[in-house]
Amino acid sequence: MKRESISHVFRMLEPMRKVTLNDVARAAGVSVATASWAINNNRKVNLTEDTREKVRKAAAELGYHPNVLAKSLAQGSSSLIGFIADDVATTPFAGRIIEGAQDEAWRHGKMLLIINTDEKPTVETSAIRLMGEHQVDGIIYSTWYHRPIHLPDALLNHAVVSVNCFDLQARCPAVIPNERQGGYDATQELIHAGHQRIAFVNTTSPSPAQTGRLEGYRAALEKAGIQPDSSLIMYVQADQEGGYAAAERILASQATAVFCHNDRVAMGLYDAFRERGIAIPSDISIIGFDNQEVIAAHLHPALTSMGLPHYELGVLGVKRLLELRSNPEPLEAGEMNDVTRVTCPIFRRKSISKVPSKLS
């Protein structure tokens, strides 16, 4: 008889009955002890990765969740990782940070305890206290956009890693996007298409993105032997209105391509160029940043954009935290000596073409 799917085998389970470790073991075709070792990621036991994955898959399909709080109280340690965010949980694209962190935590037999503070200091203080009471195995501290922070002093009583942000006093490891590399690769993409007069529409708001992307832009021009032209660097508010307002200056500069600080700026340029009969990409090429799907993939033509590696930030944040728990290495305050910069990927679409013979 053919082996039925796990979901079908257990379809007859009573709806209100809690799935047990026994059920997982039976579904995966292993002993209860093996199922326990795999779910708890016990590396002292010699299990193949295939067996571990088979058990995890069975647990996921059945909806099995170990009682991590009871386990932590019994062991005096925790299978929970704290995750404190200012607004990540309610921000669609930055929410991928949580997804990456959850997936990596689960791979290590741990789960996230997530608290969104809405940038309220009293909520943040209560969140740190709550996580201490639950004996979390370290805390991820994250912000929805990349920026410097003043790490709350209370967090220093725990193993802590900042994600998408960094402490101004460098008191904990940080995992952040590589803004310079993103700016470099965006500019290189335009250079490879033959463009030499490349405008950069940057934001007026001071931030690591503002400075890092500009550094990357300049470095790419320098490597290509293109003389920098200050008239091609423009500062606007980082939204659609800012991009729209920059159109006249871009046309006056005779740029054949534009690197935009973000996709919203690019969207404003699309509007302004359309009104003036300037075709993208045949008359002028554009690349954005952030890869906001709701914008980049739905513009006409679809916008080539650099992505922010939110999912990878979450994954690497948990990895670095677990490394820190295994081998604590105190940082010297004031030194950025433990920063992981994560590559920003490019998403190629239809907004870049070879340099035009003339700008209409």
Short mmCIF file of C-alpha atoms in Angstrom, two decimals:
data_model
loop_
_atom_site.label_atom_id
_atom_site.label_comp_id
_atom_site.label_asym_id
_atom_site.label_seq_id
_atom_site.Cartn_x
_atom_site.Cartn_y
_atom_site.Cartn_z
CA MET A 1 0.00 0.00 0.00
CA LYS A 2 1.32 3.43 -0.91
CA ARG A 3 2.46 5.60 1.99
CA GLU A 4 -0.14 8.28 2.54
CA SER A 5 0.84 11.92 3.10
CA ILE A 6 1.39 13.04 6.67
CA SER A 7 -1.49 15.48 6.51
CA HIS A 8 -3.85 12.71 5.33
CA VAL A 9 -2.68 10.18 7.89
CA PHE A 10 -3.46 12.58 10.72
CA ARG A 11 -6.65 14.00 9.26
CA MET A 12 -8.68 11.82 11.59
CA LEU A 13 -7.03 13.22 14.72
CA GLU A 14 -9.55 14.93 16.95
CA PRO A 15 -9.55 18.66 16.10
CA MET A 16 -8.92 19.77 19.69
CA ARG A 17 -6.26 17.20 20.58
CA LYS A 18 -2.78 18.62 20.99
CA VAL A 19 -0.19 17.15 18.61
CA THR A 20 2.41 15.23 20.61
CA LEU A 21 6.01 14.24 20.06
CA ASN A 22 4.68 10.70 19.59
CA ASP A 23 2.66 11.90 16.57
CA VAL A 24 5.73 13.54 15.05
CA ALA A 25 7.85 10.43 15.54
CA ARG A 26 5.18 8.22 13.98
CA ALA A 27 4.75 10.54 11.01
CA ALA A 28 8.50 10.74 10.39
CA GLY A 29 9.01 6.99 10.87
CA VAL A 30 11.51 7.38 13.71
CA SER A 31 11.63 6.70 17.43
CA VAL A 32 10.35 9.24 19.94
CA ALA A 33 13.92 9.74 21.19
CA THR A 34 15.14 10.47 17.65
CA ALA A 35 12.29 12.92 17.12
CA SER A 36 13.17 14.69 20.36
CA TRP A 37 16.86 14.91 19.49
CA ALA A 38 16.09 16.31 16.04
CA ILE A 39 13.55 18.90 17.24
CA ASN A 40 15.82 20.06 20.06
CA ASN A 41 18.78 20.14 17.67
CA ASN A 42 20.87 17.91 19.93
CA ARG A 43 24.27 17.87 18.22
CA LYS A 44 25.74 15.41 20.70
CA VAL A 45 23.70 12.66 19.03
CA ASN A 46 24.83 11.35 15.65
CA LEU A 47 21.80 11.98 13.42
CA THR A 48 22.00 12.55 9.68
CA GLU A 49 20.78 15.88 8.30
CA ASP A 50 18.18 13.93 6.26
CA THR A 51 16.72 12.50 9.49
CA ARG A 52 16.72 15.88 11.21
CA GLU A 53 15.00 17.50 8.22
CA LYS A 54 12.43 14.69 7.98
CA VAL A 55 11.48 15.19 11.63
CA ARG A 56 11.32 18.99 11.28
CA LYS A 57 9.12 18.66 8.21
CA ALA A 58 6.76 16.29 10.01
CA ALA A 59 6.58 18.66 12.99
CA ALA A 60 5.83 21.62 10.74
CA GLU A 61 3.09 19.78 8.81
CA LEU A 62 1.42 18.60 11.99
CA GLY A 63 1.73 21.97 13.71
CA TYR A 64 3.76 20.57 16.59
CA HIS A 65 5.26 23.15 18.95
CA PRO A 66 7.31 22.16 22.01
CA ASN A 67 6.50 23.88 25.28
CA VAL A 68 9.56 26.08 25.24
CA LEU A 69 8.69 27.97 28.43
CA ALA A 70 8.28 24.83 30.49
CA LYS A 71 11.51 23.50 29.05
CA SER A 72 13.42 26.68 29.89
CA LEU A 73 12.15 26.76 33.46
CA ALA A 74 13.15 23.13 33.95
CA GLN A 75 16.63 23.62 32.49
CA GLY A 76 17.35 27.07 33.93
CA SER A 77 18.02 28.25 30.36
CA SER A 78 15.81 29.14 27.44
CA SER A 79 14.85 28.00 23.99
CA LEU A 80 13.55 31.52 23.41
CA ILE A 81 15.38 34.35 21.66
CA GLY A 82 14.11 37.83 22.40
CA PHE A 83 13.36 40.14 19.48
CA ILE A 84 12.72 43.81 20.28
CA ALA A 85 11.75 46.05 17.36
CA ASP A 86 10.74 49.67 17.04
CA ASP A 87 8.33 49.11 14.16
CA VAL A 88 9.59 46.13 12.17
CA ALA A 89 6.59 43.93 12.94
CA THR A 90 4.16 46.38 11.32
CA THR A 91 6.32 47.38 8.34
CA PRO A 92 5.71 45.09 5.33
CA PHE A 93 9.15 44.94 3.71
CA ALA A 94 11.14 45.20 6.96
CA GLY A 95 9.00 42.39 8.40
CA ARG A 96 11.22 40.06 6.41
CA ILE A 97 13.81 40.59 9.14
CA ILE A 98 11.51 38.73 11.54
CA GLU A 99 10.93 35.96 8.99
CA GLY A 100 14.66 35.40 8.59
CA ALA A 101 15.24 35.46 12.34
CA GLN A 102 12.37 33.03 12.99
CA ASP A 103 13.60 30.57 10.36
CA GLU A 104 17.16 30.61 11.69
CA ALA A 105 16.00 30.31 15.32
CA TRP A 106 13.87 27.28 14.40
CA ARG A 107 16.85 25.65 12.67
CA HIS A 108 18.59 25.79 16.05
CA GLY A 109 15.60 24.49 18.01
CA LYS A 110 14.66 27.95 19.29
CA MET A 111 11.75 30.33 18.91
CA LEU A 112 11.37 34.11 18.94
CA LEU A 113 9.65 36.14 21.63
CA ILE A 114 8.76 39.27 19.62
CA ILE A 115 7.77 42.63 21.08
CA ASN A 116 7.09 45.69 18.93
CA THR A 117 7.67 48.85 21.01
CA ASP A 118 6.36 51.49 18.59
CA GLU A 119 9.42 53.48 19.79
CA LYS A 120 7.87 53.98 23.25
CA PRO A 121 10.56 53.93 25.98
CA THR A 122 8.18 52.56 28.64
CA VAL A 123 7.20 49.65 26.40
CA GLU A 124 10.86 48.99 25.62
CA THR A 125 11.77 48.92 29.31
CA SER A 126 8.92 46.50 30.06
CA ALA A 127 9.93 44.33 27.09
CA ILE A 128 13.52 43.98 28.33
CA ARG A 129 12.27 43.11 31.84
CA LEU A 130 9.83 40.52 30.46
CA MET A 131 12.55 38.87 28.43
CA GLY A 132 14.75 38.66 31.50
CA GLU A 133 11.94 36.93 33.38
CA HIS A 134 11.63 34.40 30.55
CA GLN A 135 15.39 33.78 30.61
CA VAL A 136 15.73 34.40 26.88
CA ASP A 137 18.88 33.09 25.26
CA GLY A 138 19.92 36.56 24.09
CA ILE A 139 18.13 39.48 22.43
CA ILE A 140 17.97 40.83 18.88
CA TYR A 141 17.41 44.60 18.86
CA SER A 142 16.15 45.82 15.49
CA THR A 143 14.93 48.96 13.73
CA TRP A 144 12.81 49.18 10.59
CA TYR A 145 15.32 51.36 8.75
CA HIS A 146 19.12 51.34 8.96
CA ARG A 147 20.32 53.92 11.49
CA PRO A 148 22.59 54.55 14.47
CA ILE A 149 21.03 54.07 17.92
CA HIS A 150 21.71 54.56 21.61
CA LEU A 151 21.43 50.98 22.87
CA PRO A 152 19.35 50.84 26.09
CA ASP A 153 21.70 50.18 29.01
CA ALA A 154 19.41 47.44 30.36
CA LEU A 155 20.14 45.33 27.28
CA LEU A 156 23.78 45.03 28.29
CA ASN A 157 22.73 42.52 30.96
CA HIS A 158 22.00 40.11 28.09
CA ALA A 159 23.81 38.80 25.04
CA VAL A 160 22.57 41.26 22.41
CA VAL A 161 23.02 41.86 18.68
CA SER A 162 21.67 44.90 16.86
CA VAL A 163 20.11 44.25 13.45
CA ASN A 164 19.56 46.92 10.79
CA CYS A 165 21.06 49.40 13.26
CA PHE A 166 24.27 49.92 15.24
CA ASP A 167 25.05 51.27 18.68
CA LEU A 168 26.85 54.61 18.59
CA GLN A 169 29.15 53.34 21.36
CA ALA A 170 29.68 49.99 19.62
CA ARG A 171 28.74 48.01 22.73
CA CYS A 172 27.31 45.04 20.84
CA PRO A 173 27.79 43.29 17.49
CA ALA A 174 25.82 44.76 14.59
CA VAL A 175 24.38 43.24 11.41
CA ILE A 176 23.60 45.92 8.83
CA PRO A 177 23.09 46.36 5.06
CA ASN A 178 26.18 47.13 3.01
CA GLU A 179 25.06 50.55 1.77
CA ARG A 180 28.37 51.34 0.08
CA GLN A 181 28.35 48.10 -1.89
CA GLY A 182 24.72 48.75 -2.88
CA GLY A 183 25.60 52.21 -4.20
CA TYR A 184 28.65 50.85 -5.98
CA ASP A 185 26.76 48.02 -7.70
CA ALA A 186 23.88 50.30 -8.72
CA THR A 187 26.30 52.72 -10.40
CA GLN A 188 28.26 49.86 -11.97
CA GLU A 189 25.05 48.55 -13.52
CA LEU A 190 24.63 51.86 -15.36
CA ILE A 191 28.32 52.07 -16.29
CA HIS A 192 28.20 48.57 -17.79
CA ALA A 193 25.34 49.77 -20.02
CA GLY A 194 27.70 52.43 -21.39
CA HIS A 195 26.58 55.43 -19.33
CA GLN A 196 29.11 57.99 -18.15
CA ARG A 197 26.94 60.98 -17.23
CA ILE A 198 25.16 59.39 -14.30
CA ALA A 199 23.12 61.53 -11.93
CA PHE A 200 22.67 60.51 -8.31
CA VAL A 201 19.49 61.75 -6.64
CA ASN A 202 20.27 61.41 -2.94
CA THR A 203 18.20 62.15 0.16
CA THR A 204 18.50 65.30 2.26
CA SER A 205 18.07 63.25 5.46
CA PRO A 206 21.37 62.27 7.13
CA SER A 207 21.63 58.49 7.42
CA PRO A 208 24.00 55.58 6.76
CA ALA A 209 22.12 55.08 3.47
CA GLN A 210 22.74 58.67 2.41
CA THR A 211 26.49 58.54 3.02
CA GLY A 212 27.11 54.89 2.13
CA ARG A 213 25.33 54.95 -1.23
CA LEU A 214 27.09 58.19 -2.18
CA GLU A 215 30.47 56.62 -1.31
CA GLY A 216 29.63 53.63 -3.50
CA TYR A 217 28.54 55.88 -6.38
CA ARG A 218 31.79 57.82 -6.27
CA ALA A 219 33.91 54.67 -5.95
CA ALA A 220 32.30 53.11 -9.03
CA LEU A 221 32.89 56.25 -11.10
CA GLU A 222 36.51 56.39 -9.95
CA LYS A 223 37.13 52.75 -10.83
CA ALA A 224 35.67 53.32 -14.31
CA GLY A 225 37.88 56.38 -14.82
CA ILE A 226 34.89 58.73 -14.95
CA GLN A 227 35.56 62.21 -13.63
CA PRO A 228 33.08 63.05 -10.84
CA ASP A 229 30.79 66.00 -11.58
CA SER A 230 29.24 67.67 -8.54
CA SER A 231 26.38 69.01 -10.67
CA LEU A 232 25.20 65.42 -11.13
CA ILE A 233 24.71 64.87 -7.38
CA MET A 234 21.35 66.22 -6.21
CA TYR A 235 19.62 66.21 -2.83
CA VAL A 236 15.84 65.94 -2.49
CA GLN A 237 13.30 64.68 0.02
CA ALA A 238 13.28 60.90 -0.31
CA ASP A 239 9.79 60.47 -1.74
CA GLN A 240 7.80 60.72 -4.95
CA GLU A 241 7.55 64.52 -4.76
CA GLY A 242 11.31 64.77 -4.34
CA GLY A 243 11.93 62.72 -7.46
CA TYR A 244 9.38 64.70 -9.44
CA ALA A 245 11.05 67.97 -8.43
CA ALA A 246 14.49 66.76 -9.54
CA ALA A 247 13.46 66.11 -13.16
CA GLU A 248 14.33 69.56 -14.55
CA ARG A 249 17.79 69.54 -12.99
CA ILE A 250 18.47 66.07 -14.36
CA LEU A 251 17.47 67.08 -17.86
CA ALA A 252 19.57 70.24 -17.63
CA SER A 253 22.59 68.18 -16.53
CA GLN A 254 22.38 66.09 -19.73
CA ALA A 255 22.63 62.89 -17.68
CA THR A 256 21.82 59.73 -19.63
CA ALA A 257 21.13 57.70 -16.49
CA VAL A 258 19.94 58.24 -12.92
CA PHE A 259 20.67 56.38 -9.71
CA CYS A 260 17.84 57.14 -7.25
CA HIS A 261 18.21 56.96 -3.48
CA ASN A 262 15.04 54.86 -3.31
CA ASP A 263 12.17 53.56 -5.43
CA ARG A 264 9.80 56.35 -4.37
CA VAL A 265 12.18 58.96 -5.80
CA ALA A 266 12.36 56.89 -9.00
CA MET A 267 8.56 56.81 -9.17
CA GLY A 268 8.46 60.62 -9.06
CA LEU A 269 10.96 60.79 -11.92
CA TYR A 270 8.83 58.39 -13.96
CA ASP A 271 5.88 60.77 -13.58
CA ALA A 272 7.90 63.86 -14.50
CA PHE A 273 9.58 62.27 -17.50
CA ARG A 274 6.29 60.89 -18.79
CA GLU A 275 4.79 64.38 -18.75
CA ARG A 276 7.76 65.67 -20.77
CA GLY A 277 7.71 62.87 -23.33
CA ILE A 278 10.99 61.38 -22.08
CA ALA A 279 10.95 57.61 -22.57
CA ILE A 280 12.45 55.17 -20.07
CA PRO A 281 14.86 53.50 -20.82
CA SER A 282 15.37 54.51 -24.47
CA ASP A 283 15.95 58.20 -23.60
CA ILE A 284 17.19 57.85 -20.01
CA SER A 285 17.93 54.87 -17.76
CA ILE A 286 16.94 54.67 -14.10
CA ILE A 287 17.89 52.41 -11.19
CA GLY A 288 16.26 52.57 -7.75
CA PHE A 289 16.99 51.25 -4.29
CA ASP A 290 14.95 49.23 -1.74
CA ASN A 291 13.22 46.97 -4.30
CA GLN A 292 9.78 47.73 -2.89
CA GLU A 293 7.75 45.23 -4.91
CA VAL A 294 4.60 47.33 -4.77
CA ILE A 295 6.53 50.06 -6.62
CA ALA A 296 9.46 48.59 -8.57
CA ALA A 297 7.72 45.61 -10.14
CA HIS A 298 4.61 47.59 -11.14
CA LEU A 299 6.06 50.70 -12.76
CA HIS A 300 6.03 50.85 -16.56
CA PRO A 301 8.63 49.84 -17.49
CA ALA A 302 9.39 47.77 -14.37
CA LEU A 303 12.18 49.37 -12.33
CA THR A 304 15.60 47.79 -11.85
CA SER A 305 16.38 48.23 -8.15
CA MET A 306 18.89 47.33 -5.47
CA GLY A 307 17.27 45.28 -2.70
CA LEU A 308 17.72 45.58 1.02
CA PRO A 309 18.65 42.15 2.43
CA HIS A 310 16.05 42.13 5.22
CA TYR A 311 15.61 38.35 5.40
CA GLU A 312 19.38 37.79 5.47
CA LEU A 313 19.76 40.41 8.21
CA GLY A 314 17.40 38.39 10.40
CA VAL A 315 19.18 35.11 9.66
CA LEU A 316 22.65 36.50 10.32
CA GLY A 317 21.49 38.37 13.42
CA VAL A 318 20.41 35.10 15.06
CA LYS A 319 23.56 33.32 13.89
CA ARG A 320 25.77 36.03 15.38
CA LEU A 321 23.78 35.99 18.63
CA LEU A 322 24.18 32.23 19.03
CA GLU A 323 27.91 32.56 18.29
CA LEU A 324 28.11 35.24 20.95
CA ARG A 325 26.37 32.96 23.46
CA SER A 326 28.80 30.15 22.69
CA ASN A 327 31.92 32.30 22.79
CA PRO A 328 31.38 35.71 24.44
CA GLU A 329 33.82 38.31 23.15
CA PRO A 330 33.49 41.65 24.94
CA LEU A 331 33.70 44.72 22.71
CA GLU A 332 35.72 47.80 23.50
CA ALA A 333 33.33 50.73 23.59
CA GLY A 334 33.78 53.19 20.74
CA GLU A 335 35.24 50.69 18.28
CA MET A 336 33.14 49.35 15.40
CA ASN A 337 35.00 46.06 15.62
CA ASP A 338 32.13 43.64 15.21
CA VAL A 339 29.99 44.69 12.26
CA THR A 340 28.60 42.29 9.67
CA ARG A 341 27.71 44.10 6.44
CA VAL A 342 25.24 42.17 4.32
CA THR A 343 25.29 42.38 0.52
CA CYS A 344 22.44 44.27 -1.16
CA PRO A 345 21.25 42.24 -4.20
CA ILE A 346 20.21 43.69 -7.55
CA PHE A 347 16.82 42.99 -9.13
CA ARG A 348 17.10 43.56 -12.88
CA ARG A 349 13.97 44.62 -14.75
CA LYS A 350 13.35 46.90 -17.74
CA SER A 351 14.45 50.43 -16.80
CA ILE A 352 18.05 50.32 -18.07
CA SER A 353 19.29 50.25 -21.66
CA LYS A 354 22.46 51.12 -23.54
CA VAL A 355 23.35 54.80 -23.55
CA PRO A 356 21.14 56.67 -26.05
CA SER A 357 22.64 58.63 -28.92
CA LYS A 358 20.81 61.74 -27.75
CA LEU A 359 18.45 62.80 -24.99
CA SER A 360 15.09 63.81 -26.42
#
